[in-house]
PDB file of C-alpha atoms and ligand atoms in Angstrom:
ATOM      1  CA  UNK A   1       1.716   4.684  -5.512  1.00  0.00           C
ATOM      2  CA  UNK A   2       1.188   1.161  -4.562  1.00  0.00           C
ATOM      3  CA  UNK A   3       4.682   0.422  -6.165  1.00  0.00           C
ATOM      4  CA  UNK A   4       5.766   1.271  -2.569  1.00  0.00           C
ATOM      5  CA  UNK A   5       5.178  -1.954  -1.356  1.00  0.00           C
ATOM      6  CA  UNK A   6       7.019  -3.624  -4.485  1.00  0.00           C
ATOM      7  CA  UNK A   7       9.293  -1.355  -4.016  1.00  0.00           C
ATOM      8  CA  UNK A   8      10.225  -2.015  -0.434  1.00  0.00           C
ATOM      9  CA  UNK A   9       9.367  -5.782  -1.166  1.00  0.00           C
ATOM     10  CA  UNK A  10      12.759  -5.681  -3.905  1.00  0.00           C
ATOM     11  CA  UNK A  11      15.014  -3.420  -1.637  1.00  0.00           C
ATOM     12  CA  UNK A  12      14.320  -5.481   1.435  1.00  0.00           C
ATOM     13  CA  UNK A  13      15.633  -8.565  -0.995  1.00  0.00           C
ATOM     14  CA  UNK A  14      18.410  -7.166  -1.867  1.00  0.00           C
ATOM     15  CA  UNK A  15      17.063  -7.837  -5.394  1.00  0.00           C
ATOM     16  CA  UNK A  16      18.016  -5.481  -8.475  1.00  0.00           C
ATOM     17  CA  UNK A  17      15.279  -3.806 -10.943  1.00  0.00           C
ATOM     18  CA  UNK A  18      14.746  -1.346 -13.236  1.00  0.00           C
ATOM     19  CA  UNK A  19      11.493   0.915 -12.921  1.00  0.00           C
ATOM     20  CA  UNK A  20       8.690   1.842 -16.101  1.00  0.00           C
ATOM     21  CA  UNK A  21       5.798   3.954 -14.784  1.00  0.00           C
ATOM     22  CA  UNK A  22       2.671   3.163 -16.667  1.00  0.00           C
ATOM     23  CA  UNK A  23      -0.411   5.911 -16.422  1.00  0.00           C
ATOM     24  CA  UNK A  24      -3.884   4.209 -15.651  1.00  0.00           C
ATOM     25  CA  UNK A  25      -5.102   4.506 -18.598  1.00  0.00           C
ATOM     26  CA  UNK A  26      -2.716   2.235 -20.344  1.00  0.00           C
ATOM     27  CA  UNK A  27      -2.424  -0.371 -17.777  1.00  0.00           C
ATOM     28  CA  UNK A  28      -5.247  -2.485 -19.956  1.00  0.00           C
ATOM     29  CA  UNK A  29      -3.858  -2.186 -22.850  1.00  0.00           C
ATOM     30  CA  UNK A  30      -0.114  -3.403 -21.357  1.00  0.00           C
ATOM     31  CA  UNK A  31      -1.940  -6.491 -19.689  1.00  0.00           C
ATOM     32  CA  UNK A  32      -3.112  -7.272 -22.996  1.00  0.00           C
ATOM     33  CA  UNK A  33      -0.406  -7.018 -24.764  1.00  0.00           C
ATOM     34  CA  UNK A  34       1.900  -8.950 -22.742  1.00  0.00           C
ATOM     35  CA  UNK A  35      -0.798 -11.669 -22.022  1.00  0.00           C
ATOM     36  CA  UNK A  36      -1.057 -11.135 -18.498  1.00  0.00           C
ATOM     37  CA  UNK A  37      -4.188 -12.626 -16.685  1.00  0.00           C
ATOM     38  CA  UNK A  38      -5.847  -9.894 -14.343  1.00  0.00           C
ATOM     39  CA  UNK A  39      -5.958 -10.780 -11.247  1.00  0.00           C
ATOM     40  CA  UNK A  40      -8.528  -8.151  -9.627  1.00  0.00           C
ATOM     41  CA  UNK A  41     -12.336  -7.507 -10.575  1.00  0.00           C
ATOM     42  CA  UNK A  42     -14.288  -4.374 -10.012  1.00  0.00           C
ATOM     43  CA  UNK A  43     -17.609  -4.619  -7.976  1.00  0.00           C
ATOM     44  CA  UNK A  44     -19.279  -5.486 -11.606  1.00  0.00           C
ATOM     45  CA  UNK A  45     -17.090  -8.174 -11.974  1.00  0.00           C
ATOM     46  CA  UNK A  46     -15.175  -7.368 -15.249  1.00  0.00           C
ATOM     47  CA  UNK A  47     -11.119  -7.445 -14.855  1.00  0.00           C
ATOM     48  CA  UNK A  48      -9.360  -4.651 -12.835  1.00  0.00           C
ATOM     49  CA  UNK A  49      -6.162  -3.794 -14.261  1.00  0.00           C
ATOM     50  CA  UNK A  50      -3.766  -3.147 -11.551  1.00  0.00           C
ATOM     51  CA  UNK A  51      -0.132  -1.979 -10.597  1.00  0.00           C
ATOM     52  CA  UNK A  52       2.070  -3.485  -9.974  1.00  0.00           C
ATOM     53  CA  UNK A  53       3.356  -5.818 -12.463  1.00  0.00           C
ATOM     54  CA  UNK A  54       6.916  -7.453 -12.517  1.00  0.00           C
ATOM     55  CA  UNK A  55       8.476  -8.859 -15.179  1.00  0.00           C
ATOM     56  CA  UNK A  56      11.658 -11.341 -14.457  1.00  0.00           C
ATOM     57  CA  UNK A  57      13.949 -11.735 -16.884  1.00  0.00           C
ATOM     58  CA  UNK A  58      15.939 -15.017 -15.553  1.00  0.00           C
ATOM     59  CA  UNK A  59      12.503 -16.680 -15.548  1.00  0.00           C
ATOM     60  CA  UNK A  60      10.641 -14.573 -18.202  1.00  0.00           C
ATOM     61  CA  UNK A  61       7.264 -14.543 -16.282  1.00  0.00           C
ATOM     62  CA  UNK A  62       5.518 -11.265 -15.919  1.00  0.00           C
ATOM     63  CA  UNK A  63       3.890 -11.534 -12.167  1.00  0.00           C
ATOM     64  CA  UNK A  64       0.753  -8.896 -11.292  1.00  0.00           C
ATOM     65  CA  UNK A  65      -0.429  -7.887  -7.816  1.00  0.00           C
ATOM     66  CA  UNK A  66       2.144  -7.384  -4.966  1.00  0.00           C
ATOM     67  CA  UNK A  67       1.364  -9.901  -2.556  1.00  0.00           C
ATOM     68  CA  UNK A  68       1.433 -12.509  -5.434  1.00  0.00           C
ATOM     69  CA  UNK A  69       4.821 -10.820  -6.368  1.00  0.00           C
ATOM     70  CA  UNK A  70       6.520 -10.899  -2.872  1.00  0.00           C
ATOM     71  CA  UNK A  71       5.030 -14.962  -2.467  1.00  0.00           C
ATOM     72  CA  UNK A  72       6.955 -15.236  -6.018  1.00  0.00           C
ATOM     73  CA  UNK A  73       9.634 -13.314  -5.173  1.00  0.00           C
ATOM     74  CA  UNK A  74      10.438 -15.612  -1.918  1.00  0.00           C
ATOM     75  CA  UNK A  75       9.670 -19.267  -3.702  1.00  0.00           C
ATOM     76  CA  UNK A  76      12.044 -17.983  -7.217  1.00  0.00           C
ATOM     77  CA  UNK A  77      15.022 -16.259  -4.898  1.00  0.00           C
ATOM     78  CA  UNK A  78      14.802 -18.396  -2.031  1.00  0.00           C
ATOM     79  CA  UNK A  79      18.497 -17.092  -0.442  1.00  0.00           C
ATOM     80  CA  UNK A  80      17.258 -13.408  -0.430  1.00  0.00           C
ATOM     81  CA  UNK A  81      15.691 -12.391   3.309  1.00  0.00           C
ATOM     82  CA  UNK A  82      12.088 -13.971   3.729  1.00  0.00           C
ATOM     83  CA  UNK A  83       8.903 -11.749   4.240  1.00  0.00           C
ATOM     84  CA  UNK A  84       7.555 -15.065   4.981  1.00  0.00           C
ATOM     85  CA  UNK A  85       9.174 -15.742   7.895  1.00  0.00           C
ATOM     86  CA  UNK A  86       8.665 -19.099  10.589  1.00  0.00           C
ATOM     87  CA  UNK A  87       6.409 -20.832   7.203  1.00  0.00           C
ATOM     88  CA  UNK A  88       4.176 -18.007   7.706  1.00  0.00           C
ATOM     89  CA  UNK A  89       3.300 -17.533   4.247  1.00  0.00           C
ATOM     90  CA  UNK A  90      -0.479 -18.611   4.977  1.00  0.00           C
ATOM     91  CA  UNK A  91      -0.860 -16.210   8.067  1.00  0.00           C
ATOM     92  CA  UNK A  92       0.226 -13.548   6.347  1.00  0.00           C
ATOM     93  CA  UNK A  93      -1.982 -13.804   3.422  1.00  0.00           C
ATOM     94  CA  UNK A  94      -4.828 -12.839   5.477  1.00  0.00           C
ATOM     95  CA  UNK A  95      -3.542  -9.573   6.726  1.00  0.00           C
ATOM     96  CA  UNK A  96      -3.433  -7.512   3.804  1.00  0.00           C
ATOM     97  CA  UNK A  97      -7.006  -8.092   3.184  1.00  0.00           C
ATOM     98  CA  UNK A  98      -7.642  -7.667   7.562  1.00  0.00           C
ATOM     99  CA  UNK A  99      -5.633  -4.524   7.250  1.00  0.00           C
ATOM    100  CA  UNK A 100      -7.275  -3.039   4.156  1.00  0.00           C
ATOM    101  CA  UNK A 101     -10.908  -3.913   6.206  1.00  0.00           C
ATOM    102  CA  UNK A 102      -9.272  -2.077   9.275  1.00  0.00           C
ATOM    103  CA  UNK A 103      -7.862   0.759   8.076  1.00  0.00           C
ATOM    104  CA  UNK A 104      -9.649   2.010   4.636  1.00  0.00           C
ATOM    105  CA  UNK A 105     -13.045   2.328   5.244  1.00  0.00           C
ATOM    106  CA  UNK A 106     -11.677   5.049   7.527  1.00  0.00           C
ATOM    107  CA  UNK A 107      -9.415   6.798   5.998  1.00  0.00           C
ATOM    108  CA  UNK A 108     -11.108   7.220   2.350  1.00  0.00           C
ATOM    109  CA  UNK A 109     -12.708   9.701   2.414  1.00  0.00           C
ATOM    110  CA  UNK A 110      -9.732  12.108   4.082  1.00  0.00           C
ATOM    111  CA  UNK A 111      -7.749  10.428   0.834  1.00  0.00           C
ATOM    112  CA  UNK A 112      -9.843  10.828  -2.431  1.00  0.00           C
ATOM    113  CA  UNK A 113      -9.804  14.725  -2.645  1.00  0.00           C
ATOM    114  CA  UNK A 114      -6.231  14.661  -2.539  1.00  0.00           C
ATOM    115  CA  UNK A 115      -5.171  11.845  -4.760  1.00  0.00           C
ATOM    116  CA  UNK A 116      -5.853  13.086  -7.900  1.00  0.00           C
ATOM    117  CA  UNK A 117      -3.599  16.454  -7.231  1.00  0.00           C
ATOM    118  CA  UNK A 118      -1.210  13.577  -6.882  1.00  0.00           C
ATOM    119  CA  UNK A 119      -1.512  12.219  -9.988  1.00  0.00           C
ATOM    120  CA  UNK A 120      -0.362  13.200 -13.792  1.00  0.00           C
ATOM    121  CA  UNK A 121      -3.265  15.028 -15.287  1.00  0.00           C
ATOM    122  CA  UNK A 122      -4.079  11.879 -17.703  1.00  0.00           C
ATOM    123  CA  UNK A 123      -3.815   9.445 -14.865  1.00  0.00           C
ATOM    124  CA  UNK A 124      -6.177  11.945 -12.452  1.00  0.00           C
ATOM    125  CA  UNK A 125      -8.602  11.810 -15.154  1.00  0.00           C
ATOM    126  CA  UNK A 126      -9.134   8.214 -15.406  1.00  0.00           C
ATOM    127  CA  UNK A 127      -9.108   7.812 -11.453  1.00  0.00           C
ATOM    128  CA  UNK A 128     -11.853  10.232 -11.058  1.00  0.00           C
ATOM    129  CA  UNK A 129     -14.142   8.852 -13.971  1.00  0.00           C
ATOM    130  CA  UNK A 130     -13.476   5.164 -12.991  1.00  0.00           C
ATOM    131  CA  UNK A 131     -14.340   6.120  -9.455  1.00  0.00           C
ATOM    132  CA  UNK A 132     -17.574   8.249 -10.945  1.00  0.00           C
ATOM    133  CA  UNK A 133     -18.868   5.654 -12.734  1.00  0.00           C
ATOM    134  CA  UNK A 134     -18.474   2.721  -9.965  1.00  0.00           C
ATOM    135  CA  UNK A 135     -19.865   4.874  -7.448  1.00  0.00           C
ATOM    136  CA  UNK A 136     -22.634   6.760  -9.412  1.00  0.00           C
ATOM    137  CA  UNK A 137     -21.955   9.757  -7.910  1.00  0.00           C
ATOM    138  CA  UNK A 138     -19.699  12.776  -8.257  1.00  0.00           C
ATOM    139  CA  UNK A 139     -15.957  12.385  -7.517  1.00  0.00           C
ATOM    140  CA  UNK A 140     -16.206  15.732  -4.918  1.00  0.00           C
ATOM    141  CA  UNK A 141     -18.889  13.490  -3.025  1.00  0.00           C
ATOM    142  CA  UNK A 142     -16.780  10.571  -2.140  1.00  0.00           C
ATOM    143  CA  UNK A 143     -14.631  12.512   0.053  1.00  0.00           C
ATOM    144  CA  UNK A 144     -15.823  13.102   4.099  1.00  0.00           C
ATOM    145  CA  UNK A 145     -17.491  16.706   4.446  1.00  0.00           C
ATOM    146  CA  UNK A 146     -15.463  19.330   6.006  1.00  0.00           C
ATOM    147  CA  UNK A 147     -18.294  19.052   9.099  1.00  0.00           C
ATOM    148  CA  UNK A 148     -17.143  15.568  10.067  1.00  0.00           C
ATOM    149  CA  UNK A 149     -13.814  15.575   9.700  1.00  0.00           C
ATOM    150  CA  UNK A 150     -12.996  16.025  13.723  1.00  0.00           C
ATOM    151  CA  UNK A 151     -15.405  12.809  14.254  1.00  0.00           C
ATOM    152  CA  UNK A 152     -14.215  10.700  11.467  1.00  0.00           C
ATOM    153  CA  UNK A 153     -10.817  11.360  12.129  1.00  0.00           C
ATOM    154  CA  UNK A 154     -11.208   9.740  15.644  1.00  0.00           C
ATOM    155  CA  UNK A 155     -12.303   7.041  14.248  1.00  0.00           C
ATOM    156  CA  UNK A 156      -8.995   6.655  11.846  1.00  0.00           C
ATOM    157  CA  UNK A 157      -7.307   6.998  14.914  1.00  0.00           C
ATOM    158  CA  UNK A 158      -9.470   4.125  16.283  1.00  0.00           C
ATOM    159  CA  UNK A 159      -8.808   2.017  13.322  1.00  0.00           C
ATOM    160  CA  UNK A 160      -4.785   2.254  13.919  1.00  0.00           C
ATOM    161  CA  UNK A 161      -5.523   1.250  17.734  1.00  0.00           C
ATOM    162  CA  UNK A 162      -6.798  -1.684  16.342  1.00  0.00           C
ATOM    163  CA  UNK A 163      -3.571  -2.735  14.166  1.00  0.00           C
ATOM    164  CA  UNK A 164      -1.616  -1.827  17.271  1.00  0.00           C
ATOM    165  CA  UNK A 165      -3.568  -4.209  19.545  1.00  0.00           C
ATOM    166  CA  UNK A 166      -2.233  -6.701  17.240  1.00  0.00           C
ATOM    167  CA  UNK A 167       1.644  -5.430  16.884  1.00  0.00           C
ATOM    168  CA  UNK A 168       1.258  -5.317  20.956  1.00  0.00           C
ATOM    169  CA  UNK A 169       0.722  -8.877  20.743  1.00  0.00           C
ATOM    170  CA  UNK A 170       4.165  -9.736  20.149  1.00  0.00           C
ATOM    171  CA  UNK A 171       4.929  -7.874  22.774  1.00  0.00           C
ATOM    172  CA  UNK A 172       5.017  -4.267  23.989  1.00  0.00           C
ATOM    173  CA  UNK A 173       7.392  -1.949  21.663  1.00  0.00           C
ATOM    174  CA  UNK A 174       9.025  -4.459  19.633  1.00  0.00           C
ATOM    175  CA  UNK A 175       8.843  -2.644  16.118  1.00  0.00           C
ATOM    176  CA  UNK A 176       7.732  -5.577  13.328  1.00  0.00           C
ATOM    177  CA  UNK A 177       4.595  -7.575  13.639  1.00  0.00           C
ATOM    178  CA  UNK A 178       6.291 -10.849  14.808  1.00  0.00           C
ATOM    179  CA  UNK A 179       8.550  -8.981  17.186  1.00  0.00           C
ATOM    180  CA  UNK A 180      11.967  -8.224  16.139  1.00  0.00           C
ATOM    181  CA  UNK A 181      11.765  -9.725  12.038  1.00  0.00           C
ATOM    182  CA  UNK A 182      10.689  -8.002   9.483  1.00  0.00           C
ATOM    183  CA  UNK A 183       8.008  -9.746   7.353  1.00  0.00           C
ATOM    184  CA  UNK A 184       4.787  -8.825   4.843  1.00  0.00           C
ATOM    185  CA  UNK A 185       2.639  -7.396   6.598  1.00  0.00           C
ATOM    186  CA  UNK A 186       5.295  -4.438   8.007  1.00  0.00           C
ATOM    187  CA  UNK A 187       5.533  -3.641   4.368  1.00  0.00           C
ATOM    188  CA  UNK A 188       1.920  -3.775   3.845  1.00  0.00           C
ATOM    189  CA  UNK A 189       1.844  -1.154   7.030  1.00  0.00           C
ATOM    190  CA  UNK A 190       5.073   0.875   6.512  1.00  0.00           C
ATOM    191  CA  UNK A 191       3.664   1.147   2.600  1.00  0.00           C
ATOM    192  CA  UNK A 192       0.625   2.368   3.571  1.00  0.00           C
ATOM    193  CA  UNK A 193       1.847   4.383   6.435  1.00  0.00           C
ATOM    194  CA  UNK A 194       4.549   5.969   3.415  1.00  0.00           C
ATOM    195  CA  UNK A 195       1.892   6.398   0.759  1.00  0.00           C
ATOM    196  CA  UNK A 196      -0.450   8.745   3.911  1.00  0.00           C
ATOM    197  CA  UNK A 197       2.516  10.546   4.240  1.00  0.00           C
ATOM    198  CA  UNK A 198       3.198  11.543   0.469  1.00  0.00           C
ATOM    199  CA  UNK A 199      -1.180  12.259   0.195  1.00  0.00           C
ATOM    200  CA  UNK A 200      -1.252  14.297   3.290  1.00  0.00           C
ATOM    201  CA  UNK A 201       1.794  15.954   3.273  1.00  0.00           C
ATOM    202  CA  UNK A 202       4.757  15.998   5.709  1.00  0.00           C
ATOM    203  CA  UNK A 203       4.446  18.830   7.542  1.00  0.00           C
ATOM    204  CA  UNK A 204       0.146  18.048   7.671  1.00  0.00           C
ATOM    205  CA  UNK A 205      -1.393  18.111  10.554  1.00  0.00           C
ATOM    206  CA  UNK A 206      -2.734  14.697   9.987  1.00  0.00           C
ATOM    207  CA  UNK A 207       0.671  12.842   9.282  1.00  0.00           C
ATOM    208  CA  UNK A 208       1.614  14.567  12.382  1.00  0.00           C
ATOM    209  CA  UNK A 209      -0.927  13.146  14.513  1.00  0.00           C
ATOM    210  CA  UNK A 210      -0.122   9.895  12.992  1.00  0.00           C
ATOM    211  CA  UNK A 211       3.160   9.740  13.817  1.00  0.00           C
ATOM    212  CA  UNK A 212       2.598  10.472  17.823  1.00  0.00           C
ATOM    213  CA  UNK A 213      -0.079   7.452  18.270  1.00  0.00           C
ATOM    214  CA  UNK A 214      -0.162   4.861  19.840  1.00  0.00           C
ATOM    215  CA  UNK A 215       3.426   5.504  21.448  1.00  0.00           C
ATOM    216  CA  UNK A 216       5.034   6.581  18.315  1.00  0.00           C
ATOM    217  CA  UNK A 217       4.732   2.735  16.988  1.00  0.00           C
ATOM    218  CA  UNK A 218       4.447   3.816  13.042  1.00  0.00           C
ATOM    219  CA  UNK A 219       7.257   6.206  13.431  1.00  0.00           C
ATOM    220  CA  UNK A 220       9.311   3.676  14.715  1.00  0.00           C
ATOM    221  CA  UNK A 221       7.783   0.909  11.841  1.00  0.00           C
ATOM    222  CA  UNK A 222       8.739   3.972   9.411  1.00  0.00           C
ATOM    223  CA  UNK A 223      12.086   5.045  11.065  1.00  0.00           C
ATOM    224  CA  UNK A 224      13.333   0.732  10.862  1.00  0.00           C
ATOM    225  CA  UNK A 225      12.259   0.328   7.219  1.00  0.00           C
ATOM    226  CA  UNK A 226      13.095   3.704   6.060  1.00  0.00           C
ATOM    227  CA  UNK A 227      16.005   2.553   4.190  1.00  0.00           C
ATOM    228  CA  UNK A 228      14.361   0.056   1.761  1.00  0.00           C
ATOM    229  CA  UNK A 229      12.612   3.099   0.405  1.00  0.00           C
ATOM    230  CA  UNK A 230      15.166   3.982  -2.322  1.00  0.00           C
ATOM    231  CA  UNK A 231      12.739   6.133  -4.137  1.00  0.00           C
ATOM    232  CA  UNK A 232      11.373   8.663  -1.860  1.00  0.00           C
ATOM    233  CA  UNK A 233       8.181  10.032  -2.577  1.00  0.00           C
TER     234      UNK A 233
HETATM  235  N1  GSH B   1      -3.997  -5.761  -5.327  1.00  0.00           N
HETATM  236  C1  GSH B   1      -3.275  -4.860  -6.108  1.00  0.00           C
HETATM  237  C2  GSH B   1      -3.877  -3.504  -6.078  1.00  0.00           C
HETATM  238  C3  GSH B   1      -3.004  -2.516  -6.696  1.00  0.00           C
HETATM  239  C4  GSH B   1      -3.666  -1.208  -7.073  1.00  0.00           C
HETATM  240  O1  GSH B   1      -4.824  -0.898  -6.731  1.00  0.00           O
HETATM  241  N2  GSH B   1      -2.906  -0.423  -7.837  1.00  0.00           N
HETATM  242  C5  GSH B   1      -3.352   0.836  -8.371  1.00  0.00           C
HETATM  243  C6  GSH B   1      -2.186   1.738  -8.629  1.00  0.00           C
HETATM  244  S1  GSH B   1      -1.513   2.371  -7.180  1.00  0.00           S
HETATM  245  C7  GSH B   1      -3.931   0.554  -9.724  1.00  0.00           C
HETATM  246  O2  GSH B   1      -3.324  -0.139 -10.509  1.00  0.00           O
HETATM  247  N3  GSH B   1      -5.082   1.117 -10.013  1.00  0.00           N
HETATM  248  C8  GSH B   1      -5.695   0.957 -11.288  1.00  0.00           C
HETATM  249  C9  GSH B   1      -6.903   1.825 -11.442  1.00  0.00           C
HETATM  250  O3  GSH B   1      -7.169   2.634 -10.553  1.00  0.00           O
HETATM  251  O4  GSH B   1      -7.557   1.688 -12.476  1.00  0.00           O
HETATM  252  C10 GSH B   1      -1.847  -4.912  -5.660  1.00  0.00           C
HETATM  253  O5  GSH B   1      -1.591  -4.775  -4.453  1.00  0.00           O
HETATM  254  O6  GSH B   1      -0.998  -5.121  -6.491  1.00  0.00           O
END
């Protein structure tokens, strides 16, 4: 699912492609054989094979992990629109990793009992062994219990009003991070915001809730860079 941000990252370029899905459990193997370095580690510090990868024909490079593909994507096509906006390249680079911090921890636990019923049943496999074995406990016990959910959903809610406190920055209900351009770290948001949509379910009351805080700021985010979804989930 984390092709979304690639995904948005290409349309928002302008930039043509051709899609190959991979299932997890042959991501290794197509890392290997088309001597890509990994860029990831797990907590035990062997490689993590990851999705996305690109490969670019015009400079036959294969590129892994999105951010690393959108700061390629920019340097190689430098007269396609910037997600690096006003040199911010270095800024940016920083909020994925402050967003991830923000957000995840939070919202977790409401996503691991549904991703696997999201997944082909060879790919759902691997996602809830890998996640068995890092963890050391059952997949079933990674998700929040049905006795918290009211609390910890609060505090997802809390999380966002963080990440708005930082949109509001640029000033009151201007819809992109620095105000009125789109750059990374709206896709890194809208992506996200997309991929709790697709787990969750439209017509959820969770995506629901989502969509009225803080103002209605992530509809708007969603309703301005709806279009570079092509491939709606
Ligand atoms: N930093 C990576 C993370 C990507 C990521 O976690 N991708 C998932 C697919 S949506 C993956 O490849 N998971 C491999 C696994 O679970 O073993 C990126 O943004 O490209």
């Amino acid at each position: 699912m984390l092709t979304l941000f690639l995904r948005l990252t290409l349309n928002f370029k302008g930039l043509s492609y051709r899609t190959e899905f991979i299932e997890l459990p042959d991501i290794e193997a197509f890392y290997k054989k088309n001597g890509i370095a990994p860029v990831e580690k797990k907590v035990d510090g062997s490689p993590f094979y990851t999705l996305p990868v690109i490969y670019d024909p015009s400079t036959d490079k294969f590129i892994a992990d999105t951010p690393l593909i959108a700061e390629y994507l920019d340097k190689t096509y430098p007269d396609t629109p910037s997600l690096f906006p006003y040199n911010s390249l270095a800024l940016q680079a920083s909020f994925g990793p402050a967003l991830n911090a923000t957000i995840i921890p939070s919202i977790i636990g409401f996503l691991v009992p549904l991703v696997c019923s999201r997944l082909n049943p060879v790919s759902a496999k691997f996602f809830r062994e890998t996640r068995e074995s890092v963890a050391g406990v059952p997949y079933e016990a990674l998700a929040f219990k049905e006795e918290e959910a009211d609390e910890k959903w609060v505090k997802v809610h809390e999380a966002f009003g963080k990440v708005d406190a930082w949109y509001q920055k640029s000033g009151g209900q201007h819809p992109f991070l620095l105000g009125d351009t789109v750059s990374w770290a709206d896709v890194v948001v809208a992506s996200y915001l997309r991929q709790f949509k697709y787990v969750f379910g439209e017509d959820s009351q969770k995506w629901n809730d989502v969509m009225r805080w803080h103002d209605g700021r992530w509809k708007r985010l969603l309703e301005h860079l709806d279009k570079y979804f092509a491939v709606v989930l």
